[in-house]
Amino acid sequence: MTDITLAPIQPDQPSHLMATYGRQAISFVRGRGAYLYTEDGTEYLDALTGIAVCGLGHAHPVIAEAIAEQAATLVHTSNLFEIPWQTAAAQKLAEVSGMEEIFFSNSGAESNEGAIKIARKFGTQQGVRLPKIIVAEQSFHGRTLATLSATGNKKVQDGFAPLTNDFIRVPFGDVEAIQEAALQHPDIVAILIEPIQGEGGINTAPQGFSYLEEVRNICNQHNWLMMLDEIQTGNGRTGKYFAYQHTNIVPDVLTTAKGLGNGFPVGAVMTQGKAVGLLGPGSHGSTYGGTVLGSRVVYTVIDTIQKENAVENAAIVGRYIVDQLRTQLADKNVQVRGFGMMIGIQLPKDCAELVAIARDQHKLIINVTAGSVVRLLPPINMTQAQADDLLERLVALINNYL
Ligand SMILES: *Cc1c(COP(=O)(O)O)cnc(C)c1O
């Protein structure tokens, strides 16, 4: 198809890329389902999927075909015009999320920017001059100025002052701290949290998902917007379409991205109830948000997740992986936390070096977050046989290490 051949990357050769990432010295040229391949054909099992992005696996044939066909038909017009694929994608997303209104963006951070704007608009309409939003410690909400200010990680914020100062931070899971903040700050209008903290180490609150129910009650009591960041936990990742569906509550504002496009850059901010209608004509926008191509991808991803029963699969196979890890690593001092295909293995010591050992010795792609947590984000449609393949490599890795 193309007559361009790229020269292999030489680690000692200067590159024009801004050095914002600590990259591993490996590149993949091809993928299929749960597996990635280097130029020389070496196969790696991918238990990271581009950090919870390629939930349906790499190069999914149905999604590849939709992208190719739409790219050869019409990629982009503009939100100045009706976009039937965007309307259809919103319909699908409303069905699976239980939300009412959807705005399409291009990334997770941008979706959270939309949520923050909605909260401020909500506050302003009630006469709150400088509205504040409660956020949690160890949270991650993105790298734009407002979202890095919301993020509970000093490393993300260092050197980027002035931060936006409308965020009030509480310990994740601490309901009393929220009530305390409510007493001190009458200008709070919303709370923004992750149902499971991803970058923070695959943590639910100490009381589990009932935290979300407690937060919902507090939001009702104070007339705040309950806003959930499901950028990582959404799209079937945790064994429900959205993680909040493990509970009986519904948030007012919901953000997602990552798995929504299976690798195509898209995101969404969604509203229901009292958050509906806050952003009207002229108050928000994005040139690329909800392009014809992007919208068709979203539609196709959701449709494929439904047709493959991938959410149910994530719950069943994810549970199997967690059970097996707990059994097979029972004599090791590890704690396994998992919901669907979002799994963290807490090791008794810092273990960042495991990423390279897994890759080089077991041909396994994993991630380590929060210093000592092995993070697994395999495809949500992973088969039982692939799960056994994953377990074999992973148990050997951890047994050798501890
Ligand atoms: C990845 C992530 C983001 C940021 O998404 P980007 O697409 O990188 O901007 C925000 N919140 C959570 C919970 C995430 O996991």
mmCIF file of N, CA and C in Angstrom, residues 143-215:
data_model
loop_
_atom_site.group_PDB
_atom_site.id
_atom_site.type_symbol
_atom_site.label_atom_id
_atom_site.label_comp_id
_atom_site.label_asym_id
_atom_site.label_seq_id
_atom_site.Cartn_x
_atom_site.Cartn_y
_atom_site.Cartn_z
ATOM 1 N N ARG A 143 -4.016 16.280 31.837
ATOM 2 C CA ARG A 143 -2.800 17.101 31.786
ATOM 3 C C ARG A 143 -3.032 18.523 31.302
ATOM 4 N N THR A 144 -4.270 18.891 31.018
ATOM 5 C CA THR A 144 -4.529 20.297 30.690
ATOM 6 C C THR A 144 -4.498 21.092 31.994
ATOM 7 N N LEU A 145 -4.511 22.419 31.922
ATOM 8 C CA LEU A 145 -4.302 23.189 33.154
ATOM 9 C C LEU A 145 -5.392 22.962 34.189
ATOM 10 N N ALA A 146 -6.657 22.927 33.757
ATOM 11 C CA ALA A 146 -7.717 22.698 34.746
ATOM 12 C C ALA A 146 -7.659 21.258 35.259
ATOM 13 N N THR A 147 -7.428 20.300 34.371
ATOM 14 C CA THR A 147 -7.473 18.898 34.817
ATOM 15 C C THR A 147 -6.230 18.514 35.626
ATOM 16 N N LEU A 148 -5.084 19.125 35.337
ATOM 17 C CA LEU A 148 -3.916 18.818 36.185
ATOM 18 C C LEU A 148 -4.078 19.464 37.561
ATOM 19 N N SER A 149 -4.822 20.565 37.598
ATOM 20 C CA SER A 149 -5.127 21.175 38.893
ATOM 21 C C SER A 149 -6.058 20.276 39.700
ATOM 22 N N ALA A 150 -6.958 19.579 39.018
ATOM 23 C CA ALA A 150 -7.889 18.664 39.684
ATOM 24 C C ALA A 150 -7.192 17.373 40.116
ATOM 25 N N THR A 151 -6.095 17.029 39.442
ATOM 26 C CA THR A 151 -5.382 15.777 39.695
ATOM 27 C C THR A 151 -4.699 15.797 41.060
ATOM 28 N N GLY A 152 -4.800 14.683 41.789
ATOM 29 C CA GLY A 152 -4.208 14.608 43.118
ATOM 30 C C GLY A 152 -2.820 14.003 43.108
ATOM 31 N N ASN A 153 -1.920 14.584 42.321
ATOM 32 C CA ASN A 153 -0.564 14.058 42.206
ATOM 33 C C ASN A 153 0.374 15.235 41.933
ATOM 34 N N LYS A 154 1.222 15.537 42.911
ATOM 35 C CA LYS A 154 2.107 16.707 42.841
ATOM 36 C C LYS A 154 3.009 16.674 41.608
ATOM 37 N N LYS A 155 3.419 15.461 41.203
ATOM 38 C CA LYS A 155 4.336 15.350 40.058
ATOM 39 C C LYS A 155 3.702 15.895 38.781
ATOM 40 N N VAL A 156 2.387 15.740 38.687
ATOM 41 C CA VAL A 156 1.665 16.214 37.501
ATOM 42 C C VAL A 156 1.567 17.741 37.508
ATOM 43 N N GLN A 157 1.606 18.336 38.714
ATOM 44 C CA GLN A 157 1.391 19.782 38.862
ATOM 45 C C GLN A 157 2.673 20.600 38.942
ATOM 46 N N ASP A 158 3.787 19.956 39.342
ATOM 47 C CA ASP A 158 5.020 20.689 39.646
ATOM 48 C C ASP A 158 5.491 21.560 38.484
ATOM 49 N N GLY A 159 5.707 22.827 38.762
ATOM 50 C CA GLY A 159 6.242 23.740 37.760
ATOM 51 C C GLY A 159 5.190 24.392 36.889
ATOM 52 N N PHE A 160 3.938 24.065 37.109
ATOM 53 C CA PHE A 160 2.894 24.608 36.237
ATOM 54 C C PHE A 160 1.967 25.608 36.930
ATOM 55 N N ALA A 161 2.428 26.169 38.025
ATOM 56 C CA ALA A 161 1.639 27.212 38.694
ATOM 57 C C ALA A 161 1.496 28.409 37.745
ATOM 58 N N PRO A 162 0.469 29.226 37.834
ATOM 59 C CA PRO A 162 -0.629 29.101 38.785
ATOM 60 C C PRO A 162 -1.647 28.030 38.374
ATOM 61 N N LEU A 163 -2.018 27.194 39.357
ATOM 62 C CA LEU A 163 -3.064 26.198 39.121
ATOM 63 C C LEU A 163 -4.427 26.877 39.249
ATOM 64 N N THR A 164 -5.444 26.265 38.658
ATOM 65 C CA THR A 164 -6.783 26.798 38.901
ATOM 66 C C THR A 164 -7.141 26.408 40.335
ATOM 67 N N ASN A 165 -7.614 27.386 41.107
ATOM 68 C CA ASN A 165 -7.723 27.141 42.553
ATOM 69 C C ASN A 165 -9.157 26.858 42.994
ATOM 70 N N ASP A 166 -9.961 26.317 42.086
ATOM 71 C CA ASP A 166 -11.352 26.061 42.465
ATOM 72 C C ASP A 166 -11.566 24.614 42.896
ATOM 73 N N PHE A 167 -10.463 23.883 43.185
ATOM 74 C CA PHE A 167 -10.622 22.491 43.611
ATOM 75 C C PHE A 167 -10.317 22.334 45.096
ATOM 76 N N ILE A 168 -11.156 21.564 45.765
ATOM 77 C CA ILE A 168 -10.968 21.279 47.185
ATOM 78 C C ILE A 168 -10.716 19.787 47.304
ATOM 79 N N ARG A 169 -9.581 19.439 47.913
ATOM 80 C CA ARG A 169 -9.161 18.033 47.893
ATOM 81 C C ARG A 169 -9.521 17.319 49.188
ATOM 82 N N VAL A 170 -10.059 16.102 49.032
ATOM 83 C CA VAL A 170 -10.387 15.270 50.199
ATOM 84 C C VAL A 170 -9.780 13.882 49.998
ATOM 85 N N PRO A 171 -9.522 13.141 51.075
ATOM 86 C CA PRO A 171 -9.056 11.755 50.907
ATOM 87 C C PRO A 171 -10.143 10.921 50.209
ATOM 88 N N PHE A 172 -9.728 10.048 49.275
ATOM 89 C CA PHE A 172 -10.657 9.194 48.526
ATOM 90 C C PHE A 172 -11.355 8.254 49.503
ATOM 91 N N GLY A 173 -12.673 8.277 49.505
ATOM 92 C CA GLY A 173 -13.427 7.385 50.394
ATOM 93 C C GLY A 173 -13.856 8.029 51.699
ATOM 94 N N ASP A 174 -13.343 9.237 51.964
ATOM 95 C CA ASP A 174 -13.625 9.878 53.259
ATOM 96 C C ASP A 174 -14.861 10.780 53.157
ATOM 97 N N VAL A 175 -15.989 10.263 53.597
ATOM 98 C CA VAL A 175 -17.255 10.985 53.480
ATOM 99 C C VAL A 175 -17.312 12.155 54.465
ATOM 100 N N GLU A 176 -16.740 11.943 55.650
ATOM 101 C CA GLU A 176 -16.754 13.027 56.634
ATOM 102 C C GLU A 176 -15.976 14.239 56.139
ATOM 103 N N ALA A 177 -14.881 13.993 55.419
ATOM 104 C CA ALA A 177 -14.088 15.107 54.879
ATOM 105 C C ALA A 177 -14.918 15.917 53.885
ATOM 106 N N ILE A 178 -15.801 15.252 53.166
ATOM 107 C CA ILE A 178 -16.675 15.962 52.223
ATOM 108 C C ILE A 178 -17.668 16.838 52.991
ATOM 109 N N GLN A 179 -18.262 16.260 54.041
ATOM 110 C CA GLN A 179 -19.222 17.039 54.850
ATOM 111 C C GLN A 179 -18.527 18.215 55.514
ATOM 112 N N GLU A 180 -17.310 17.993 55.957
ATOM 113 C CA GLU A 180 -16.504 19.055 56.573
ATOM 114 C C GLU A 180 -16.253 20.184 55.568
ATOM 115 N N ALA A 181 -15.883 19.791 54.324
ATOM 116 C CA ALA A 181 -15.633 20.783 53.270
ATOM 117 C C ALA A 181 -16.903 21.573 52.974
ATOM 118 N N ALA A 182 -18.046 20.879 53.021
ATOM 119 C CA ALA A 182 -19.327 21.547 52.741
ATOM 120 C C ALA A 182 -19.593 22.655 53.764
ATOM 121 N N LEU A 183 -19.216 22.394 55.025
ATOM 122 C CA LEU A 183 -19.415 23.394 56.074
ATOM 123 C C LEU A 183 -18.500 24.602 55.860
ATOM 124 N N GLN A 184 -17.278 24.316 55.406
ATOM 125 C CA GLN A 184 -16.287 25.398 55.272
ATOM 126 C C GLN A 184 -16.446 26.213 54.001
ATOM 127 N N HIS A 185 -16.961 25.585 52.945
ATOM 128 C CA HIS A 185 -17.028 26.274 51.644
ATOM 129 C C HIS A 185 -18.450 26.257 51.101
ATOM 130 N N PRO A 186 -19.187 27.326 51.311
ATOM 131 C CA PRO A 186 -20.571 27.365 50.810
ATOM 132 C C PRO A 186 -20.639 27.461 49.287
ATOM 133 N N ASP A 187 -19.470 27.690 48.645
ATOM 134 C CA ASP A 187 -19.471 27.859 47.187
ATOM 135 C C ASP A 187 -19.149 26.566 46.422
ATOM 136 N N ILE A 188 -19.163 25.407 47.093
ATOM 137 C CA ILE A 188 -18.989 24.129 46.383
ATOM 138 C C ILE A 188 -20.237 23.851 45.542
ATOM 139 N N VAL A 189 -20.014 23.398 44.302
ATOM 140 C CA VAL A 189 -21.159 23.118 43.419
ATOM 141 C C VAL A 189 -21.142 21.699 42.860
ATOM 142 N N ALA A 190 -19.996 21.005 43.019
ATOM 143 C CA ALA A 190 -19.893 19.683 42.385
ATOM 144 C C ALA A 190 -18.774 18.879 43.016
ATOM 145 N N ILE A 191 -18.791 17.567 42.744
ATOM 146 C CA ILE A 191 -17.694 16.694 43.144
ATOM 147 C C ILE A 191 -17.308 15.861 41.936
ATOM 148 N N LEU A 192 -16.001 15.706 41.721
ATOM 149 C CA LEU A 192 -15.493 14.935 40.575
ATOM 150 C C LEU A 192 -14.578 13.832 41.102
ATOM 151 N N ILE A 193 -14.975 12.577 40.875
ATOM 152 C CA ILE A 193 -14.141 11.450 41.334
ATOM 153 C C ILE A 193 -14.132 10.326 40.297
ATOM 154 N N GLU A 194 -13.144 9.439 40.422
ATOM 155 C CA GLU A 194 -13.104 8.202 39.637
ATOM 156 C C GLU A 194 -13.748 7.099 40.492
ATOM 157 N N PRO A 195 -14.600 6.256 39.928
ATOM 158 C CA PRO A 195 -15.166 5.145 40.707
ATOM 159 C C PRO A 195 -14.076 4.185 41.202
ATOM 160 N N ILE A 196 -13.072 3.949 40.340
ATOM 161 C CA ILE A 196 -11.878 3.201 40.727
ATOM 162 C C ILE A 196 -10.706 4.049 40.255
ATOM 163 N N GLN A 197 -9.787 4.372 41.150
ATOM 164 C CA GLN A 197 -8.649 5.188 40.742
ATOM 165 C C GLN A 197 -7.671 4.326 39.951
ATOM 166 N N GLY A 198 -7.467 4.682 38.684
ATOM 167 C CA GLY A 198 -6.608 3.894 37.801
ATOM 168 C C GLY A 198 -5.135 4.181 38.017
ATOM 169 N N GLU A 199 -4.715 5.414 37.691
ATOM 170 C CA GLU A 199 -3.303 5.784 37.861
ATOM 171 C C GLU A 199 -2.909 5.681 39.327
ATOM 172 N N GLY A 200 -3.860 5.899 40.203
ATOM 173 C CA GLY A 200 -3.610 5.871 41.643
ATOM 174 C C GLY A 200 -3.344 4.475 42.186
ATOM 175 N N GLY A 201 -3.501 3.411 41.355
ATOM 176 C CA GLY A 201 -3.144 2.067 41.812
ATOM 177 C C GLY A 201 -4.294 1.067 41.825
ATOM 178 N N ILE A 202 -5.323 1.281 41.005
ATOM 179 C CA ILE A 202 -6.510 0.401 40.959
ATOM 180 C C ILE A 202 -7.132 0.323 42.366
ATOM 181 N N ASN A 203 -7.566 1.479 42.840
ATOM 182 C CA ASN A 203 -8.163 1.546 44.178
ATOM 183 C C ASN A 203 -9.639 1.900 44.107
ATOM 184 N N THR A 204 -10.462 1.088 44.754
ATOM 185 C CA THR A 204 -11.791 1.592 45.085
ATOM 186 C C THR A 204 -11.625 2.281 46.436
ATOM 187 N N ALA A 205 -12.667 2.988 46.847
ATOM 188 C CA ALA A 205 -12.648 3.553 48.190
ATOM 189 C C ALA A 205 -12.622 2.398 49.184
ATOM 190 N N PRO A 206 -12.147 2.640 50.430
ATOM 191 C CA PRO A 206 -12.097 1.544 51.419
ATOM 192 C C PRO A 206 -13.457 0.849 51.591
ATOM 193 N N GLN A 207 -14.551 1.609 51.492
ATOM 194 C CA GLN A 207 -15.879 1.006 51.654
ATOM 195 C C GLN A 207 -16.433 0.475 50.334
ATOM 196 N N GLY A 208 -15.587 0.424 49.281
ATOM 197 C CA GLY A 208 -16.031 -0.103 47.995
ATOM 198 C C GLY A 208 -16.959 0.860 47.287
ATOM 199 N N PHE A 209 -17.816 0.298 46.437
ATOM 200 C CA PHE A 209 -18.688 1.151 45.624
ATOM 201 C C PHE A 209 -19.765 1.856 46.437
ATOM 202 N N SER A 210 -19.977 1.439 47.703
ATOM 203 C CA SER A 210 -20.997 2.146 48.480
ATOM 204 C C SER A 210 -20.575 3.600 48.719
ATOM 205 N N TYR A 211 -19.284 3.885 48.555
ATOM 206 C CA TYR A 211 -18.805 5.277 48.581
ATOM 207 C C TYR A 211 -19.572 6.129 47.568
ATOM 208 N N LEU A 212 -19.783 5.548 46.377
ATOM 209 C CA LEU A 212 -20.479 6.308 45.335
ATOM 210 C C LEU A 212 -21.903 6.641 45.768
ATOM 211 N N GLU A 213 -22.530 5.688 46.455
ATOM 212 C CA GLU A 213 -23.897 5.929 46.956
ATOM 213 C C GLU A 213 -23.889 7.014 48.028
ATOM 214 N N GLU A 214 -22.884 6.981 48.896
ATOM 215 C CA GLU A 214 -22.766 8.011 49.932
ATOM 216 C C GLU A 214 -22.542 9.384 49.300
ATOM 217 N N VAL A 215 -21.686 9.426 48.289
ATOM 218 C CA VAL A 215 -21.421 10.698 47.605
ATOM 219 C C VAL A 215 -22.688 11.207 46.910
#
